[in-house]
PDB file of C-alpha atoms in Angstrom:
ATOM      1  CA  MET A  51     -11.882   4.183 -13.281  1.00 49.00           C
ATOM      2  CA  THR A  52     -13.135   4.078  -9.653  1.00 52.00           C
ATOM      3  CA  VAL A  53     -10.789   2.804  -6.895  1.00 51.00           C
ATOM      4  CA  HIS A  54     -11.994   2.016  -3.835  1.00 52.00           C
ATOM      5  CA  THR A  55     -10.026   2.711  -0.562  1.00 53.00           C
ATOM      6  CA  MET A  56      -9.274  -0.421   1.593  1.00 52.00           C
ATOM      7  CA  PRO A  57      -7.386  -0.699   4.809  1.00 53.00           C
ATOM      8  CA  ASP A  58      -3.540  -0.868   4.228  1.00 54.00           C
ATOM      9  CA  SER A  59      -2.844  -3.464   6.775  1.00 63.00           C
ATOM     10  CA  VAL A  60      -3.309  -7.005   7.141  1.00 71.00           C
ATOM     11  CA  SER A  61      -4.665  -9.124  10.043  1.00 79.00           C
ATOM     12  CA  PRO A  62      -2.051 -11.462  11.834  1.00 83.00           C
ATOM     13  CA  ARG A  63      -4.541 -14.296  11.128  1.00 83.00           C
ATOM     14  CA  ARG A  64      -4.815 -13.518   7.552  1.00 84.00           C
ATOM     15  CA  LEU A  65      -1.103 -12.908   7.362  1.00 88.00           C
ATOM     16  CA  TRP A  66      -0.620 -16.432   8.622  1.00 91.00           C
ATOM     17  CA  ALA A  67      -2.797 -17.809   5.778  1.00 92.00           C
ATOM     18  CA  LEU A  68      -0.881 -16.156   3.071  1.00 92.00           C
ATOM     19  CA  VAL A  69       2.583 -17.357   4.627  1.00 94.00           C
ATOM     20  CA  ALA A  70       0.836 -21.008   4.650  1.00 95.00           C
ATOM     21  CA  PHE A  71      -0.245 -20.663   1.116  1.00 96.00           C
ATOM     22  CA  LEU A  72       3.183 -19.453  -0.252  1.00 96.00           C
ATOM     23  CA  LEU A  73       4.831 -22.360   1.558  1.00 96.00           C
ATOM     24  CA  LEU A  74       2.344 -24.706  -0.135  1.00 96.00           C
ATOM     25  CA  MET A  75       3.085 -23.094  -3.725  1.00 97.00           C
ATOM     26  CA  TRP A  76       7.078 -23.401  -2.578  1.00 97.00           C
ATOM     27  CA  ALA A  77       6.300 -27.078  -1.891  1.00 96.00           C
ATOM     28  CA  LEU A  78       4.909 -27.462  -5.305  1.00 95.00           C
ATOM     29  CA  LEU A  79       7.233 -25.463  -7.502  1.00 96.00           C
ATOM     30  CA  ILE A  80      10.277 -27.356  -6.190  1.00 95.00           C
ATOM     31  CA  ILE A  81       9.289 -30.827  -7.176  1.00 92.00           C
ATOM     32  CA  ARG A  82      11.683 -32.280  -9.110  1.00 91.00           C
ATOM     33  CA  LEU A  83      13.724 -28.967  -9.174  1.00 92.00           C
ATOM     34  CA  ASP A  84      17.132 -30.450 -10.016  1.00 92.00           C
ATOM     35  CA  ALA A  85      15.610 -32.477 -12.745  1.00 92.00           C
ATOM     36  CA  PRO A  86      17.614 -32.868 -16.286  1.00 92.00           C
ATOM     37  CA  TRP A  87      15.741 -30.806 -19.171  1.00 90.00           C
ATOM     38  CA  PHE A  88      13.058 -33.116 -20.501  1.00 83.00           C
ATOM     39  CA  GLY A  89       9.685 -32.534 -22.600  1.00 76.00           C
ATOM     40  CA  HIS A  90       8.489 -29.609 -24.703  1.00 76.00           C
ATOM     41  CA  HIS A  91       7.960 -27.156 -21.616  1.00 79.00           C
ATOM     42  CA  ASP A  92      11.940 -27.360 -20.929  1.00 86.00           C
ATOM     43  CA  GLU A  93      13.224 -26.260 -24.660  1.00 88.00           C
ATOM     44  CA  ASN A  94      13.476 -22.661 -22.961  1.00 92.00           C
ATOM     45  CA  GLY A  95      15.696 -23.893 -20.200  1.00 93.00           C
ATOM     46  CA  ALA A  96      18.079 -25.374 -22.686  1.00 92.00           C
ATOM     47  CA  TRP A  97      18.426 -22.238 -24.956  1.00 93.00           C
ATOM     48  CA  ILE A  98      18.237 -19.968 -22.051  1.00 96.00           C
ATOM     49  CA  THR A  99      21.104 -21.839 -20.386  1.00 96.00           C
ATOM     50  CA  THR A 100      23.224 -21.992 -23.355  1.00 95.00           C
ATOM     51  CA  GLY A 101      23.136 -18.063 -23.384  1.00 96.00           C
ATOM     52  CA  ALA A 102      23.907 -18.092 -19.762  1.00 97.00           C
ATOM     53  CA  ARG A 103      26.985 -20.442 -20.491  1.00 96.00           C
ATOM     54  CA  ASN A 104      28.459 -18.365 -23.106  1.00 96.00           C
ATOM     55  CA  PHE A 105      28.276 -15.144 -20.884  1.00 97.00           C
ATOM     56  CA  GLU A 106      30.158 -17.217 -18.080  1.00 96.00           C
ATOM     57  CA  ILE A 107      32.827 -18.494 -20.798  1.00 95.00           C
ATOM     58  CA  TYR A 108      33.469 -15.425 -22.897  1.00 95.00           C
ATOM     59  CA  GLY A 109      32.479 -12.707 -20.669  1.00 94.00           C
ATOM     60  CA  TRP A 110      29.597 -10.120 -20.796  1.00 96.00           C
ATOM     61  CA  SER A 111      31.445  -7.324 -22.639  1.00 94.00           C
ATOM     62  CA  THR A 112      33.108  -9.714 -25.157  1.00 93.00           C
ATOM     63  CA  LEU A 113      29.686 -10.632 -26.449  1.00 94.00           C
ATOM     64  CA  ASN A 114      28.325  -7.108 -26.058  1.00 93.00           C
ATOM     65  CA  TYR A 115      25.964  -8.045 -23.452  1.00 96.00           C
ATOM     66  CA  ILE A 116      23.673 -10.039 -26.084  1.00 95.00           C
ATOM     67  CA  PRO A 117      22.792 -13.293 -25.703  1.00 96.00           C
ATOM     68  CA  VAL A 118      24.498 -16.209 -28.107  1.00 95.00           C
ATOM     69  CA  LEU A 119      22.943 -19.384 -28.338  1.00 93.00           C
ATOM     70  CA  LYS A 120      25.784 -21.329 -30.249  1.00 92.00           C
ATOM     71  CA  ASN A 121      26.621 -24.631 -28.360  1.00 90.00           C
ATOM     72  CA  SER A 122      30.108 -25.212 -29.817  1.00 90.00           C
ATOM     73  CA  PRO A 123      33.104 -22.760 -29.269  1.00 92.00           C
ATOM     74  CA  LEU A 124      32.529 -19.055 -30.642  1.00 92.00           C
ATOM     75  CA  ASP A 125      34.982 -17.688 -32.906  1.00 90.00           C
ATOM     76  CA  LEU A 126      34.776 -14.134 -31.737  1.00 88.00           C
ATOM     77  CA  SER A 127      36.845 -12.848 -34.615  1.00 87.00           C
ATOM     78  CA  ARG A 128      33.828 -13.513 -36.948  1.00 86.00           C
ATOM     79  CA  PRO A 129      30.545 -12.466 -35.152  1.00 84.00           C
ATOM     80  CA  GLY A 130      27.578 -12.803 -37.866  1.00 80.00           C
ATOM     81  CA  GLU A 131      29.356 -15.573 -39.667  1.00 85.00           C
ATOM     82  CA  ASP A 132      30.530 -18.165 -36.930  1.00 88.00           C
ATOM     83  CA  PHE A 133      27.676 -17.161 -34.586  1.00 89.00           C
ATOM     84  CA  THR A 134      24.414 -14.862 -34.222  1.00 90.00           C
ATOM     85  CA  TYR A 135      23.147 -12.650 -31.463  1.00 93.00           C
ATOM     86  CA  TYR A 136      19.776 -13.540 -30.334  1.00 94.00           C
ATOM     87  CA  VAL A 137      17.466 -10.589 -30.387  1.00 93.00           C
ATOM     88  CA  HIS A 138      14.090 -11.929 -30.642  1.00 92.00           C
ATOM     89  CA  HIS A 139      13.354 -11.602 -27.139  1.00 93.00           C
ATOM     90  CA  PRO A 140      14.531  -8.923 -24.240  1.00 96.00           C
ATOM     91  CA  PRO A 141      17.657 -10.625 -22.532  1.00 96.00           C
ATOM     92  CA  LEU A 142      16.618 -10.137 -18.906  1.00 97.00           C
ATOM     93  CA  ILE A 143      15.866 -13.790 -18.196  1.00 97.00           C
ATOM     94  CA  VAL A 144      19.132 -14.722 -19.694  1.00 97.00           C
ATOM     95  CA  TYR A 145      20.856 -12.204 -17.451  1.00 98.00           C
ATOM     96  CA  ALA A 146      18.832 -13.491 -14.350  1.00 97.00           C
ATOM     97  CA  VAL A 147      19.844 -17.248 -14.999  1.00 97.00           C
ATOM     98  CA  THR A 148      23.457 -16.142 -15.386  1.00 97.00           C
ATOM     99  CA  TRP A 149      23.400 -14.560 -11.846  1.00 97.00           C
ATOM    100  CA  ALA A 150      21.668 -17.418 -10.599  1.00 97.00           C
ATOM    101  CA  ARG A 151      24.188 -20.122 -11.895  1.00 96.00           C
ATOM    102  CA  GLY A 152      26.926 -17.554 -10.488  1.00 95.00           C
ATOM    103  CA  LEU A 153      25.242 -17.582  -7.035  1.00 95.00           C
ATOM    104  CA  PHE A 154      23.895 -21.707  -6.830  1.00 94.00           C
ATOM    105  CA  GLY A 155      25.915 -23.395  -9.557  1.00 94.00           C
ATOM    106  CA  ALA A 156      25.437 -24.175 -12.982  1.00 94.00           C
ATOM    107  CA  THR A 157      22.393 -26.501 -12.986  1.00 94.00           C
ATOM    108  CA  GLU A 158      18.990 -26.998 -13.851  1.00 95.00           C
ATOM    109  CA  MET A 159      17.877 -26.237 -10.510  1.00 96.00           C
ATOM    110  CA  SER A 160      19.671 -22.907 -10.314  1.00 96.00           C
ATOM    111  CA  THR A 161      18.004 -21.956 -13.784  1.00 96.00           C
ATOM    112  CA  ARG A 162      14.655 -23.103 -12.373  1.00 96.00           C
ATOM    113  CA  LEU A 163      14.855 -21.157  -9.078  1.00 97.00           C
ATOM    114  CA  VAL A 164      14.613 -17.758 -11.084  1.00 97.00           C
ATOM    115  CA  SER A 165      11.019 -18.709 -11.956  1.00 97.00           C
ATOM    116  CA  VAL A 166      10.027 -20.206  -8.701  1.00 97.00           C
ATOM    117  CA  PHE A 167      11.127 -17.086  -6.990  1.00 97.00           C
ATOM    118  CA  SER A 168       9.335 -14.522  -9.564  1.00 97.00           C
ATOM    119  CA  THR A 169       6.315 -16.868  -9.050  1.00 97.00           C
ATOM    120  CA  LEU A 170       5.993 -16.462  -5.203  1.00 97.00           C
ATOM    121  CA  VAL A 171       6.872 -12.860  -5.567  1.00 97.00           C
ATOM    122  CA  SER A 172       3.852 -12.467  -8.064  1.00 97.00           C
ATOM    123  CA  LEU A 173       1.673 -14.289  -5.565  1.00 97.00           C
ATOM    124  CA  ALA A 174       2.471 -11.833  -3.041  1.00 96.00           C
ATOM    125  CA  ALA A 175       1.893  -8.939  -5.105  1.00 97.00           C
ATOM    126  CA  LEU A 176      -1.484 -10.275  -6.347  1.00 96.00           C
ATOM    127  CA  PHE A 177      -2.397 -10.579  -2.716  1.00 96.00           C
ATOM    128  CA  VAL A 178      -1.754  -6.691  -2.254  1.00 95.00           C
ATOM    129  CA  ILE A 179      -3.474  -5.865  -5.423  1.00 96.00           C
ATOM    130  CA  GLY A 180      -6.742  -7.959  -4.091  1.00 95.00           C
ATOM    131  CA  ARG A 181      -6.414  -6.395  -0.606  1.00 94.00           C
ATOM    132  CA  ARG A 182      -6.229  -3.121  -1.903  1.00 94.00           C
ATOM    133  CA  LEU A 183      -9.327  -3.218  -4.215  1.00 94.00           C
ATOM    134  CA  TYR A 184     -11.585  -5.504  -1.989  1.00 93.00           C
ATOM    135  CA  GLY A 185     -10.284  -6.431   1.038  1.00 92.00           C
ATOM    136  CA  GLU A 186      -8.085  -9.124   2.771  1.00 91.00           C
ATOM    137  CA  ARG A 187     -10.652 -11.711   2.570  1.00 90.00           C
ATOM    138  CA  ARG A 188     -11.208 -11.667  -1.160  1.00 93.00           C
ATOM    139  CA  ALA A 189      -7.532 -11.305  -1.559  1.00 93.00           C
ATOM    140  CA  LEU A 190      -6.855 -14.611   0.101  1.00 93.00           C
ATOM    141  CA  TRP A 191      -9.363 -16.344  -2.315  1.00 93.00           C
ATOM    142  CA  LEU A 192      -7.667 -14.857  -5.348  1.00 93.00           C
ATOM    143  CA  LEU A 193      -4.376 -16.682  -4.344  1.00 94.00           C
ATOM    144  CA  PRO A 194      -5.511 -20.423  -4.925  1.00 95.00           C
ATOM    145  CA  LEU A 195      -7.752 -19.292  -8.001  1.00 95.00           C
ATOM    146  CA  TYR A 196      -4.180 -18.091  -9.426  1.00 95.00           C
ATOM    147  CA  GLY A 197      -1.744 -20.163  -8.102  1.00 95.00           C
ATOM    148  CA  LEU A 198      -3.336 -23.641  -8.115  1.00 95.00           C
ATOM    149  CA  THR A 199      -4.134 -23.503 -11.754  1.00 93.00           C
ATOM    150  CA  PRO A 200      -1.787 -25.611 -13.838  1.00 90.00           C
ATOM    151  CA  MET A 201      -0.271 -22.447 -15.730  1.00 90.00           C
ATOM    152  CA  ILE A 202       1.076 -21.357 -12.440  1.00 93.00           C
ATOM    153  CA  ALA A 203       1.373 -24.251 -10.127  1.00 92.00           C
ATOM    154  CA  TYR A 204       3.172 -26.231 -12.920  1.00 89.00           C
ATOM    155  CA  PHE A 205       4.568 -23.895 -15.265  1.00 92.00           C
ATOM    156  CA  GLY A 206       5.425 -21.193 -12.895  1.00 93.00           C
ATOM    157  CA  ARG A 207       9.080 -22.644 -12.263  1.00 93.00           C
ATOM    158  CA  MET A 208       9.708 -23.155 -16.071  1.00 93.00           C
ATOM    159  CA  PRO A 209      12.735 -21.153 -17.321  1.00 93.00           C
ATOM    160  CA  ASN A 210      10.825 -18.469 -19.328  1.00 93.00           C
ATOM    161  CA  HIS A 211      10.162 -14.716 -19.989  1.00 94.00           C
ATOM    162  CA  GLU A 212       6.830 -14.918 -18.517  1.00 94.00           C
ATOM    163  CA  PRO A 213       7.356 -16.116 -14.995  1.00 95.00           C
ATOM    164  CA  LEU A 214       9.756 -13.474 -14.521  1.00 96.00           C
ATOM    165  CA  ALA A 215       7.675 -10.715 -16.036  1.00 96.00           C
ATOM    166  CA  LEU A 216       4.775 -11.369 -14.102  1.00 96.00           C
ATOM    167  CA  PRO A 217       6.265 -10.111 -10.699  1.00 97.00           C
ATOM    168  CA  PHE A 218       7.267  -6.855 -12.192  1.00 97.00           C
ATOM    169  CA  ILE A 219       3.669  -6.449 -13.906  1.00 97.00           C
ATOM    170  CA  LEU A 220       1.862  -7.190 -10.688  1.00 97.00           C
ATOM    171  CA  ILE A 221       3.953  -4.878  -8.677  1.00 97.00           C
ATOM    172  CA  PHE A 222       3.125  -2.273 -11.334  1.00 97.00           C
ATOM    173  CA  VAL A 223      -0.571  -2.949 -10.834  1.00 96.00           C
ATOM    174  CA  ALA A 224      -0.338  -2.611  -7.176  1.00 97.00           C
ATOM    175  CA  VAL A 225       1.652   0.596  -7.204  1.00 97.00           C
ATOM    176  CA  PHE A 226      -0.715   1.630  -9.862  1.00 96.00           C
ATOM    177  CA  ILE A 227      -3.891   1.457  -7.810  1.00 95.00           C
ATOM    178  CA  ASN A 228      -2.194   3.661  -4.970  1.00 95.00           C
ATOM    179  CA  TRP A 229      -0.862   6.338  -7.791  1.00 95.00           C
ATOM    180  CA  MET A 230      -4.552   6.637  -8.789  1.00 93.00           C
ATOM    181  CA  ARG A 231      -5.603   7.540  -5.344  1.00 93.00           C
ATOM    182  CA  ALA A 232      -2.745   9.821  -4.857  1.00 94.00           C
ATOM    183  CA  PRO A 233      -0.011  10.409  -7.882  1.00 93.00           C
ATOM    184  CA  THR A 234       3.217  10.814  -6.351  1.00 96.00           C
ATOM    185  CA  TRP A 235       6.734  11.348  -7.894  1.00 96.00           C
ATOM    186  CA  PRO A 236       8.161   8.345  -6.072  1.00 96.00           C
ATOM    187  CA  ARG A 237       4.988   6.097  -7.184  1.00 96.00           C
ATOM    188  CA  TRP A 238       5.458   7.421 -10.712  1.00 95.00           C
ATOM    189  CA  ALA A 239       9.316   6.345 -10.646  1.00 97.00           C
ATOM    190  CA  LEU A 240       8.604   2.807  -9.305  1.00 97.00           C
ATOM    191  CA  LEU A 241       5.854   2.273 -12.026  1.00 96.00           C
ATOM    192  CA  ALA A 242       8.461   3.230 -14.831  1.00 96.00           C
ATOM    193  CA  LEU A 243      11.152   0.855 -13.211  1.00 97.00           C
ATOM    194  CA  MET A 244       8.864  -1.986 -12.989  1.00 97.00           C
ATOM    195  CA  ALA A 245       7.566  -1.157 -16.646  1.00 96.00           C
ATOM    196  CA  GLY A 246      11.220  -1.110 -17.838  1.00 96.00           C
ATOM    197  CA  LEU A 247      12.003  -4.473 -16.077  1.00 97.00           C
ATOM    198  CA  ALA A 248       8.846  -6.196 -17.409  1.00 97.00           C
ATOM    199  CA  LEU A 249       9.733  -4.821 -20.913  1.00 96.00           C
ATOM    200  CA  TRP A 250      13.413  -6.132 -20.680  1.00 97.00           C
ATOM    201  CA  THR A 251      11.936  -9.459 -19.926  1.00 96.00           C
ATOM    202  CA  ALA A 252       8.974  -9.906 -22.491  1.00 95.00           C
ATOM    203  CA  TRP A 253       8.381  -7.480 -24.968  1.00 92.00           C
ATOM    204  CA  ALA A 254       4.414  -8.367 -25.004  1.00 90.00           C
ATOM    205  CA  ALA A 255       4.389  -6.614 -21.787  1.00 93.00           C
ATOM    206  CA  ALA A 256       4.167  -3.226 -23.957  1.00 93.00           C
ATOM    207  CA  PHE A 257       0.330  -3.898 -24.814  1.00 94.00           C
ATOM    208  CA  PHE A 258      -0.394  -4.311 -21.061  1.00 92.00           C
ATOM    209  CA  PHE A 259       1.128  -1.033 -20.198  1.00 93.00           C
ATOM    210  CA  ALA A 260      -0.439   0.791 -23.208  1.00 92.00           C
ATOM    211  CA  ALA A 261      -3.814  -0.532 -21.802  1.00 92.00           C
ATOM    212  CA  PHE A 262      -2.905   0.860 -18.504  1.00 91.00           C
ATOM    213  CA  GLY A 263      -1.780   4.023 -19.732  1.00 89.00           C
ATOM    214  CA  LEU A 264      -5.134   4.450 -21.688  1.00 91.00           C
ATOM    215  CA  ALA A 265      -7.151   3.751 -18.381  1.00 87.00           C
ATOM    216  CA  ALA A 266      -5.058   6.343 -16.440  1.00 87.00           C
ATOM    217  CA  LEU A 267      -5.988   8.865 -19.153  1.00 87.00           C
TER     218      LEU A 267
END
């Protein structure tokens, strides 16, 4: 893999362009932010908030820090019979929504904000990746090509594993580029942290890191 060296600074004019695009994406992502769950795309929001609500009612340690998706009251004396733990996906999205509900209130808005903030961070990380590989001008072109697709502009605020995993993955890539240029222990530690957070969010991230591991070798 050949990694080209690009200046690690941003001109004020292009920095303002980056800020303007992030504000545009913020405006798109918060449309109907507080709407009740509706449609097939909000099914994840319903079960994720159910897991968060159970943490709020029964406590983290009582549920062994594992999401429980039952809507009715739990009989804690009969785990496995009255309710089951949800272990099909990593739990970080449920944790993040629980924290967001504690900060902003138990609403659909607070649940969606987790994905909105994650999508904005992923956009900023993508700009850093583009700048480090191809320069500022091409990095700015990357943003609308990525951000204005329906997958990001519409689904980027949907409560789900993928919006939360993307910033961890893209920050990993941004650090990986510099690590390939000059490997250091702090960069390696940051790579390990981002990989760990992504894997605690979406198990499919394992395939991504396996591919980058092969590239590094």
